[in-house]
Short mmCIF file of C-alpha atoms and ligand atoms in Angstrom, two decimals:
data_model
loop_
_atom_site.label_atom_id
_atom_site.label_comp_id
_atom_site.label_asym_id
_atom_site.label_seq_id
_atom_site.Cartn_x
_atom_site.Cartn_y
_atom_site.Cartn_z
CA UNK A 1 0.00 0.00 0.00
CA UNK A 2 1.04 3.59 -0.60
CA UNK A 3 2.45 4.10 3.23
CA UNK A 4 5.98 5.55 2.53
CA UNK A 5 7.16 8.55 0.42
CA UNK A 6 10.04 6.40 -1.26
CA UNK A 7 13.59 7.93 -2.08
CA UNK A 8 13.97 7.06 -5.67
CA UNK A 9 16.51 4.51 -5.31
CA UNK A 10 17.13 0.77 -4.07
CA UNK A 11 20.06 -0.76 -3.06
CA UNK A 12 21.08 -4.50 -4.27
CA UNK A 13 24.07 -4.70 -1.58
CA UNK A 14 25.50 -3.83 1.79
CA UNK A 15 29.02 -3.93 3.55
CA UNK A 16 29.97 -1.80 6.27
CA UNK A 17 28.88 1.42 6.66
CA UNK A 18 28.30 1.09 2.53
CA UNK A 19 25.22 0.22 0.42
CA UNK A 20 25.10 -0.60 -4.01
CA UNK A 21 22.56 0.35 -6.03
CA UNK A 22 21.87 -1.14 -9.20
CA UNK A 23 23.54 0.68 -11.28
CA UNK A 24 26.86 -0.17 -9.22
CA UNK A 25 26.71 3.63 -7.53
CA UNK A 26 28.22 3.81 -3.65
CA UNK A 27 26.43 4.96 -0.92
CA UNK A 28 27.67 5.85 2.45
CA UNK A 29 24.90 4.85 5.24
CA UNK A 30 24.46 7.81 7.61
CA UNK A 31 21.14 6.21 8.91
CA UNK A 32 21.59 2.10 9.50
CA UNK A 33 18.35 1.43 8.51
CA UNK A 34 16.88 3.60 10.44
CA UNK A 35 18.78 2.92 14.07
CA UNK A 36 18.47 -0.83 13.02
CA UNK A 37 21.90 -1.87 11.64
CA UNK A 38 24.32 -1.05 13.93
CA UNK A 39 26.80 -3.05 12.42
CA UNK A 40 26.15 -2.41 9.47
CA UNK A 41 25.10 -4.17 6.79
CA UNK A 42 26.49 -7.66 5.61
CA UNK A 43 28.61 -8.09 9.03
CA UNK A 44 30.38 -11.75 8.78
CA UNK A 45 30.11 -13.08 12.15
CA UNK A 46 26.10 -12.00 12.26
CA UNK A 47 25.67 -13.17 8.68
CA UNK A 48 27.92 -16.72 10.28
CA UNK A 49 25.12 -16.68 12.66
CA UNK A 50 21.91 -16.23 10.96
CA UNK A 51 23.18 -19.10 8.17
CA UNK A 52 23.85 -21.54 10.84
CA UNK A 53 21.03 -20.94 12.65
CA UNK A 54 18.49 -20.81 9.57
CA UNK A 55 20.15 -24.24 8.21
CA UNK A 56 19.20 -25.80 11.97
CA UNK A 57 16.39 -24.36 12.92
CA UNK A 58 14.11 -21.47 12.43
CA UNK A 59 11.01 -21.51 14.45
CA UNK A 60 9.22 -23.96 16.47
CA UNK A 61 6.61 -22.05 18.72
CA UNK A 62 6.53 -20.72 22.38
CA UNK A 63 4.31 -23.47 23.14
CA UNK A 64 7.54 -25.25 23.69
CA UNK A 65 10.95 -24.22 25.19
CA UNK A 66 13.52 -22.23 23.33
CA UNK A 67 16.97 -22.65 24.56
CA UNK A 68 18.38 -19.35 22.32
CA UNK A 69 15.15 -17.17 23.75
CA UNK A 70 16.28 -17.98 27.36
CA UNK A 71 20.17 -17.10 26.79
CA UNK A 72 19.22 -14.01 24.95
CA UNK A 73 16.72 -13.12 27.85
CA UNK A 74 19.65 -13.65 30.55
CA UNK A 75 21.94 -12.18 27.99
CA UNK A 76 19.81 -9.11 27.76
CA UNK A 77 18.93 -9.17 31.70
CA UNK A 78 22.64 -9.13 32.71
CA UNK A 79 23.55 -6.03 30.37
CA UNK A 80 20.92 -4.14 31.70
CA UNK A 81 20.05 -5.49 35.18
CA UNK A 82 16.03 -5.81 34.26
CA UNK A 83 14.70 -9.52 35.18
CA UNK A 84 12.35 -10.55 32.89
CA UNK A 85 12.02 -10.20 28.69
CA UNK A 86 8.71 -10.61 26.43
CA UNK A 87 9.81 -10.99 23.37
CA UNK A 88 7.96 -9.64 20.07
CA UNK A 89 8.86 -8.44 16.54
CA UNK A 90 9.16 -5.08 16.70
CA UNK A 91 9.25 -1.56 18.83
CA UNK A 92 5.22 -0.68 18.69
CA UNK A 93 5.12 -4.61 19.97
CA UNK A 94 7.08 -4.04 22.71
CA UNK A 95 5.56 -1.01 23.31
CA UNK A 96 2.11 -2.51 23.45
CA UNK A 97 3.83 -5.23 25.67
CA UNK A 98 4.90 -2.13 28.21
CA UNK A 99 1.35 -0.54 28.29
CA UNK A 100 -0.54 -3.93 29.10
CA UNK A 101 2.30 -4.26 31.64
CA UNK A 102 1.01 -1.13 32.92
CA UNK A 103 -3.03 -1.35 32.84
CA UNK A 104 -2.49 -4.77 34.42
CA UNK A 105 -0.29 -3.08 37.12
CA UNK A 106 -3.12 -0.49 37.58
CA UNK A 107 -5.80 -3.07 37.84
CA UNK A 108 -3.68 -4.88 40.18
CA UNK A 109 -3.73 -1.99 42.82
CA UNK A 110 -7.67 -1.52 42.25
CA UNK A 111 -7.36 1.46 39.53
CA UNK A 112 -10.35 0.87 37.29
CA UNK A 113 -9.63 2.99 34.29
CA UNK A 114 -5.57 3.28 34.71
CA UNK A 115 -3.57 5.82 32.85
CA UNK A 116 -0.39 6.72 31.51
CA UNK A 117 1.34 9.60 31.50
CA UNK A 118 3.12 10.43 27.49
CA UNK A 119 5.14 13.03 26.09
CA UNK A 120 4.70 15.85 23.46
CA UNK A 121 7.01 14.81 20.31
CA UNK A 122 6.62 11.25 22.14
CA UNK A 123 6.85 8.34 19.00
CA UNK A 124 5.89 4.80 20.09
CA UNK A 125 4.64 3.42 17.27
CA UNK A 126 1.98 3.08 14.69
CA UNK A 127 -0.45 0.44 16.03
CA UNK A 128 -3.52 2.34 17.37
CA UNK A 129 -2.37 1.96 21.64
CA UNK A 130 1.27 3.22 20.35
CA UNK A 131 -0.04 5.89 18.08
CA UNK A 132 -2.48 7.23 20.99
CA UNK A 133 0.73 7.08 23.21
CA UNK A 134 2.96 9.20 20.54
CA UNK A 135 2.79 12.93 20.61
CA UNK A 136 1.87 13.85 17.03
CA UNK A 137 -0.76 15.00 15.33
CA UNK A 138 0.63 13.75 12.07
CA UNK A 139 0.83 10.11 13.37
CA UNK A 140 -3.29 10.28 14.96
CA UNK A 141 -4.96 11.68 12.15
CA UNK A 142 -8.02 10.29 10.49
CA UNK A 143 -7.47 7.30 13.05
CA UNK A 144 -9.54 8.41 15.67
CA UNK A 145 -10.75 7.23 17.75
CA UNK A 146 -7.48 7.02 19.72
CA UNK A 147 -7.30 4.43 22.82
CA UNK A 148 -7.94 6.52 25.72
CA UNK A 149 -5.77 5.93 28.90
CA UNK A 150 -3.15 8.48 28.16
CA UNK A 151 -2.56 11.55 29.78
CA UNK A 152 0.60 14.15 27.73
CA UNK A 153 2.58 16.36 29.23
CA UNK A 154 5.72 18.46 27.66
CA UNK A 155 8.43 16.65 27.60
CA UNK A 156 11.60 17.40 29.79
CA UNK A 157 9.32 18.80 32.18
CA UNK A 158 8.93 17.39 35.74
CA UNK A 159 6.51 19.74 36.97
CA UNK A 160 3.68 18.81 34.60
CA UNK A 161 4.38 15.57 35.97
CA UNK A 162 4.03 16.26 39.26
CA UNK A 163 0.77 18.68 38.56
CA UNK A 164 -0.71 15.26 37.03
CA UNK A 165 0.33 13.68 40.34
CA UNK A 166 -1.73 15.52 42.35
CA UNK A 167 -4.49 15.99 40.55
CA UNK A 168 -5.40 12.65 38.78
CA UNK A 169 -5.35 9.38 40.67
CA UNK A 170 -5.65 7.41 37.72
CA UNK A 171 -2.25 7.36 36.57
CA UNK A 172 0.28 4.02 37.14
CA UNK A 173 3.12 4.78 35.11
CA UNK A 174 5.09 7.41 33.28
CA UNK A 175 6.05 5.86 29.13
CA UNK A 176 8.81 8.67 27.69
CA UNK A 177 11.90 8.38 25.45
CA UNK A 178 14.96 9.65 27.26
CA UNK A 179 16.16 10.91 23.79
CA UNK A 180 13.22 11.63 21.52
CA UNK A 181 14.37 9.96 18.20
CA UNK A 182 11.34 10.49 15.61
CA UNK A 183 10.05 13.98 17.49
CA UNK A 184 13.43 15.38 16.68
CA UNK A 185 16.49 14.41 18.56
CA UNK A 186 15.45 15.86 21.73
CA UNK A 187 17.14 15.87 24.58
CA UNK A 188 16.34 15.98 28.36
CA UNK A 189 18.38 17.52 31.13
CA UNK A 190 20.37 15.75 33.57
CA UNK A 191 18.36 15.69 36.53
CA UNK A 192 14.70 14.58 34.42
CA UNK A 193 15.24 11.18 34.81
CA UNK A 194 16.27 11.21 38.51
CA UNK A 195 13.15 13.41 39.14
CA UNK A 196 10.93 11.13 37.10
CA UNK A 197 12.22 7.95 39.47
CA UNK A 198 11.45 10.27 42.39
CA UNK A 199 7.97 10.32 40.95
CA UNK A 200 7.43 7.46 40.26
CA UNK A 201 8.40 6.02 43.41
CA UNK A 202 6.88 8.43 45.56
CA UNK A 203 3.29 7.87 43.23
CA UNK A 204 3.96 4.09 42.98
CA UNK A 205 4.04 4.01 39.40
CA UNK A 206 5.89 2.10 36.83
CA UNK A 207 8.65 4.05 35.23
CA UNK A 208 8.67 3.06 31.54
CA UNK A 209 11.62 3.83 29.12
CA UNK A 210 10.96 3.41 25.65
CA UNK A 211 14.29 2.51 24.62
CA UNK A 212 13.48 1.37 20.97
CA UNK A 213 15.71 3.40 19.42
CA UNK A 214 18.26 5.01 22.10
CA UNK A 215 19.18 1.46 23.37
CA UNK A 216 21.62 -1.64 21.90
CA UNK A 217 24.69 0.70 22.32
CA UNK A 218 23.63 4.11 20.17
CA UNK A 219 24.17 6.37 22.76
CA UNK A 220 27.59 5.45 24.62
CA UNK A 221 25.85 2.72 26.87
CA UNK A 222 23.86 -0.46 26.09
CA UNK A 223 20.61 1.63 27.37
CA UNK A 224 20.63 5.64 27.52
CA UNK A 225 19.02 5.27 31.02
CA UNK A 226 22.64 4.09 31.63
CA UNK A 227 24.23 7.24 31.21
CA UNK A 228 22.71 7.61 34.98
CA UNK A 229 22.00 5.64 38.28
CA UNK A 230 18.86 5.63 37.69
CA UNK A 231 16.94 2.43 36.63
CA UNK A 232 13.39 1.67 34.49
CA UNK A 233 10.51 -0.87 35.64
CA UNK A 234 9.80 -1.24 32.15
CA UNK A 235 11.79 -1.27 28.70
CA UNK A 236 11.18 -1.74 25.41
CA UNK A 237 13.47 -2.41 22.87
CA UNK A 238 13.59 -3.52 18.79
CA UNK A 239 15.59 -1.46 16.20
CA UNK A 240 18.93 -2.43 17.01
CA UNK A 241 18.51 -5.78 18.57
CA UNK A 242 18.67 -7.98 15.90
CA UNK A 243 20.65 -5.92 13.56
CA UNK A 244 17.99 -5.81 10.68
CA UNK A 245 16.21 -9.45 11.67
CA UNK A 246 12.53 -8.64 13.27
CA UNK A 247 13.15 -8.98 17.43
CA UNK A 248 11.50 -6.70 19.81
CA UNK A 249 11.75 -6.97 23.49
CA UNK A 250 9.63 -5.56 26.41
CA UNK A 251 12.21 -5.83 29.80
CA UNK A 252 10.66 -5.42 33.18
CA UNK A 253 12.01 -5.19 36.79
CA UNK A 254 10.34 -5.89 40.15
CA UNK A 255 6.87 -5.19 40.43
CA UNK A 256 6.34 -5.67 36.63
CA UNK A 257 8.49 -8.51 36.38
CA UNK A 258 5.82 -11.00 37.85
CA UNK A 259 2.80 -9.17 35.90
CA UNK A 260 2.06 -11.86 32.56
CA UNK A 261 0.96 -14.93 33.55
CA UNK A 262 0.71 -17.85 30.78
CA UNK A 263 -2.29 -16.48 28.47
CA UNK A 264 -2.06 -12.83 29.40
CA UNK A 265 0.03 -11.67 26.44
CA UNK A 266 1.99 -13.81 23.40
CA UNK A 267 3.56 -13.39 19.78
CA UNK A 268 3.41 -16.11 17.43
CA UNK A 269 6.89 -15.29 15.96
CA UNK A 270 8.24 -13.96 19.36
CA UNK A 271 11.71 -14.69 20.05
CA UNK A 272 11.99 -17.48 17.63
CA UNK A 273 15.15 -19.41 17.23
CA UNK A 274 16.22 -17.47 14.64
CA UNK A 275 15.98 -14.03 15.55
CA UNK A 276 17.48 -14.71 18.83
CA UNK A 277 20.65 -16.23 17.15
CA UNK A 278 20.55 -13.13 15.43
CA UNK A 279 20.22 -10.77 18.43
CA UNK A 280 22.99 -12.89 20.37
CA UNK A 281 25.54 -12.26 17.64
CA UNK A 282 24.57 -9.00 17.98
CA UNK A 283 25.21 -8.53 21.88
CA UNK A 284 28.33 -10.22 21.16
CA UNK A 285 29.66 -8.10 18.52
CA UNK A 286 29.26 -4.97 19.84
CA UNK A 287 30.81 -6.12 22.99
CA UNK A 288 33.74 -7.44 21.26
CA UNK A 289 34.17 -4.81 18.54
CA UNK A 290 33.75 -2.44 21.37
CA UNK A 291 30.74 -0.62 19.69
CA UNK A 292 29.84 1.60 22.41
CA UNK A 293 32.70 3.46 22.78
CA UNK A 294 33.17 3.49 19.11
CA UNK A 295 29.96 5.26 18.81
CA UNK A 296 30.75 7.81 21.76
CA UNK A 297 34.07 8.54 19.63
CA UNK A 298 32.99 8.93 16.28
CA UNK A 299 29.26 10.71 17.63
CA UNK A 300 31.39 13.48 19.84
CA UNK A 301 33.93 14.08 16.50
CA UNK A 302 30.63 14.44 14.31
CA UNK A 303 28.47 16.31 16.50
CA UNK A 304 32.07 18.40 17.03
CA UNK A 305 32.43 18.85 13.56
CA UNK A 306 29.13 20.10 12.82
CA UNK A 307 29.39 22.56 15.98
CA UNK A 308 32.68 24.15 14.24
CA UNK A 309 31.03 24.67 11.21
CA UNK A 310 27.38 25.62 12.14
CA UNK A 311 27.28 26.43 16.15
CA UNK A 312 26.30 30.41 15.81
CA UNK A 313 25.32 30.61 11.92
CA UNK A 314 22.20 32.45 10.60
CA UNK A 315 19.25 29.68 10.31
CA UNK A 316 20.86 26.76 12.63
CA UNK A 317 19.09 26.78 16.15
CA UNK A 318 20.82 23.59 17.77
CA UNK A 319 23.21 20.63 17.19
CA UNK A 320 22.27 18.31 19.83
CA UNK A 321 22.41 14.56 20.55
CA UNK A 322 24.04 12.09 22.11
CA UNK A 323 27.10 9.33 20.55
CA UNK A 324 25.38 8.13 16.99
CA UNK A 325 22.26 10.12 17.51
CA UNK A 326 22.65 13.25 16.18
CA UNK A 327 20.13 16.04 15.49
CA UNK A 328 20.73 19.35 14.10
CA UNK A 329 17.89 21.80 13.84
CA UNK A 330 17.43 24.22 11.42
CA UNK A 331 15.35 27.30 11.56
CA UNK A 332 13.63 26.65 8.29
CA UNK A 333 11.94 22.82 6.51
CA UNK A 334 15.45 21.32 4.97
CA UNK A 335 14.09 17.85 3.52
CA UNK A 336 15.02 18.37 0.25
CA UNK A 337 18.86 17.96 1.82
CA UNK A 338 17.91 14.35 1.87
CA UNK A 339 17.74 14.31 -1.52
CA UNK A 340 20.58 16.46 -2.50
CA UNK A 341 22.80 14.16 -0.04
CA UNK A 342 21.46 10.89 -1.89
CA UNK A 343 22.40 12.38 -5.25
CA UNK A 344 25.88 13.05 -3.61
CA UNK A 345 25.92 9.04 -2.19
CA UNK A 346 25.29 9.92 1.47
CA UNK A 347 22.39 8.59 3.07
CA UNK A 348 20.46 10.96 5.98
CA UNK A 349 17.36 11.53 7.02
CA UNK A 350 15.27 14.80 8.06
CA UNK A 351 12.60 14.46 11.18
CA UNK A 352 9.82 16.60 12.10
CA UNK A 353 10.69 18.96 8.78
CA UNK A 354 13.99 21.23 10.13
CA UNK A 355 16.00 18.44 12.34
CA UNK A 356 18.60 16.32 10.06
CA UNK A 357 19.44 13.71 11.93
CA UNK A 358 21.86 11.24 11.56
CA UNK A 359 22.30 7.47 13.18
CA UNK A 360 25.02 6.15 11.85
CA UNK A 361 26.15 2.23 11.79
CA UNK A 362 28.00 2.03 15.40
CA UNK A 363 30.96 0.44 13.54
CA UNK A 364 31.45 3.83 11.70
CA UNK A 365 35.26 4.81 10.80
CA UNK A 366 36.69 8.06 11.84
CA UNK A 367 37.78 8.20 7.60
CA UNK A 368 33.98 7.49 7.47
CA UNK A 369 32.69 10.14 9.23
CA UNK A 370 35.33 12.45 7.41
CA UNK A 371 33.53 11.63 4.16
CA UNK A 372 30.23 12.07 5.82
CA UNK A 373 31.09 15.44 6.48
CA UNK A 374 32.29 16.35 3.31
CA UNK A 375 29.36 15.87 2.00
CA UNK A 376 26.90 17.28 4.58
CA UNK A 377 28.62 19.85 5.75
CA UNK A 378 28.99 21.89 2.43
CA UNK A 379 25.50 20.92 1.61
CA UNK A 380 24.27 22.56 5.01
CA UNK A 381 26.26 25.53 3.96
CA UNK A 382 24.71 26.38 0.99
CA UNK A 383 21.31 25.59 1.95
CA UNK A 384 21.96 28.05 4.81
CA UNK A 385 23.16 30.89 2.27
CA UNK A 386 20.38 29.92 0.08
CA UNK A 387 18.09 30.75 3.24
CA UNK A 388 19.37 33.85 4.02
CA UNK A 389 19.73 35.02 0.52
CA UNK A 390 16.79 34.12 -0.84
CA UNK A 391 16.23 36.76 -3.58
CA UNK A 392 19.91 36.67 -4.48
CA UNK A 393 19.86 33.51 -4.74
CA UNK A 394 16.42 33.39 -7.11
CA UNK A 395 18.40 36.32 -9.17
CA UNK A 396 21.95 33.89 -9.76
CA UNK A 397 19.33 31.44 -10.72
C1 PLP B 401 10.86 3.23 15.80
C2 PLP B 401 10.32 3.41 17.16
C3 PLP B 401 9.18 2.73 17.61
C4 PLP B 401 8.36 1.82 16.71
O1 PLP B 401 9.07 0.73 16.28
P1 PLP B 401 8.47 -0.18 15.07
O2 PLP B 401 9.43 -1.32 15.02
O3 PLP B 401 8.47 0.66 13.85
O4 PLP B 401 7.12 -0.59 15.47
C5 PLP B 401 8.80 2.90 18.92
N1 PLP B 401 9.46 3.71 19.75
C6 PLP B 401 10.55 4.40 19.34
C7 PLP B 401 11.26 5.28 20.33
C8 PLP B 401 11.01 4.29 18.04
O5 PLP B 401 12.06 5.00 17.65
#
């Protein structure tokens, strides 16, 4: 069906941070798939992997055990101290997964109609729970009506959380991205996810992290909550897991851990054989390779870059991010850069209409990023001009 406004090329082949087209032209992947290949593409020891595994066995069914579910699930566990893993397909999934965790949690305590508290610029997802949970009018539209149970509140903001606190006793647990991927590459301070736990804790609600997209090693740390002490009931997680092989995962801790019981929730697919030899080899490689601080390396030199050339200049509000997720805000709508970088054999993306944002394979080069740059940054630069100057510009032309 007509869902996707398609870039006007498709690529035959992947190695590295490098993708073919038909025609045999290079492209150099500023975007892994969208947060999804953080290896890149065609990595051996994952590809090793996936054709051992799919010449032994693919799927059976969770109606019986699966030895590779369980390692992954203690593999996943250990690297982020949560206890238990649900296992589904993709990030709404585990989504979904999180918010029956939570309505079950609410019923639990004797909260007939329980609530969640969401973010503005929030994305979750596209099925209708996740889309009611995501903060954008673009997403909702024309699918009303929307799943009630949600309650939105700015994001980065910990007194509209505690103003919902006091005045709605409905709510039993808090769903937020601690970087914003798909509402722009936003940012919260240091002390919002400290004051969240505080809330949480002191409301006895569920702290939820959607970690979809900030988590398998993006930001610097397996998880972004990482980055601090502080520790989710609740995260889900897809993109990156399975480097480009279907896997989502909902994690929970303590009193969410014990919430499913056999029948309350299930994926036919979920955590199959094969996608959790896929999503091992994953763990493993970035561990080995040492991903993470790869991408805090080659993240601080591009978001440093981008600060020398742009911080201060006419039309650029913000350069912001954190290791391979990178936003840069512009003043003015800059999608057509997307295009002018693919016709230049660099692949980027543009979010919410004035934030390009990059999310590079992890395994990025330093040379890598150099020719990412060279491209971009020159590309930024007359796009900027362009906006300043726009009748001189229309005159040249
Ligand atoms: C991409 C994304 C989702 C949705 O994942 P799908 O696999 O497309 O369903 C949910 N949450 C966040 C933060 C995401 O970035």
């Amino acid at each position: 069906m007509n869902t996707y406004a398609r870039l006007p090329v498709a690529f035959v082949r992947g190695e590295g941070c490098w993708l073919w087209d038909a025609q045999g032209k290079r492209y150099l992947d500023g975007m892994a798939g969208v947060a999804v290949c953080g290896l890149g593409h065609a990595h051996p020891k994952h590809v090793a992997a996936l054709r051992e595994q799919a010449g032994t066995l693919i799927h059976t069914s969770n109606l019986y055990e699966i030895a590779l579910q369980e390692r992954l699930a203690d593999r996943l566990a250990a690297i982020s101290g949560m206890e238990n893993v649900f296992f589904c397909n993709s990030g709404c999934e585990a989504n979904e997964a999180a918010i029956k965790l939570a309505r079950l949690f609410g019923h639990k305590k004797g909260v007939e109609s329980p609530a969640i508290v969401v973010m503005e610029k929030a994305f979750h997802g596209r099925t209708m729970a996740t889309l009611s949970a995501t903060g954008s009018r673009k997403v909702q539209a024309g699918f009303e009506p929307l799943v009630s149970g949600f309650v939105r509140v700015p994001f980065d903001d910990l007194d509209a959380v505690r103003k919902v606190a006091e005045n709605n006793r409905s709510v039993v647990a808090v769903l937020v991205e601690l970087l914003q991927g798909e509402g722009g590459v936003n940012i919260c301070g240091d002390e919002y996810l400290a004051g969240l736990r505080e809330i949480c804790d002191a409301n006895g609600w569920l702290l939820m992290l959607d970690e979809v997209q900030s988590g398998m090693g993006r930001t610097g740390q397996w998880f972004a909550f990482q980055h601090s002490g502080i520790k989710p009931d609740v995260m889900p997680l897809a993109k990156g897991l399975g480097n480009g092989v279907p896997i989502g995962a909902c994690l929970a801790a303590g009193p969410a851990a014990q919430l499913f019981k056999p029948g309350s929730h299930g994926s036919t697919f979920g955590g199959n054989p094969l996608c959790s030899a896929a999503a091992l080899a994953t763990l493993e490689i970035i561990e080995e390779e040492r991903l993470m601080e790869n991408a805090v390396q080659i993240g601080d030199f591009i978001r440093g870059e981008l600060v020398r050339h742009f911080a201060g200049s006419r039309g650029v509000k913000e350069i912001r991010g954190k290791g391979l997720m990178i936003g840069m805000e512009l003043e003015h709508s800059c999608g057509e850069l997307v295009q002018q970088a693919l016709d230049k054999g660099v692949l980027i993306n543009v979010t919410v209409d004035n934030v390009i944002r990059l999310l590079p394979p992890l395994i990025m080069k330093r040379e890598e990023a150099e020719l990412l740059l060279a491209t971009l940054v020159p590309l930024v630069a007359a796009f900027l001009d362009r906006q300043s100057a726009p009748r001189a510009a229309a005159q040249s032309a």
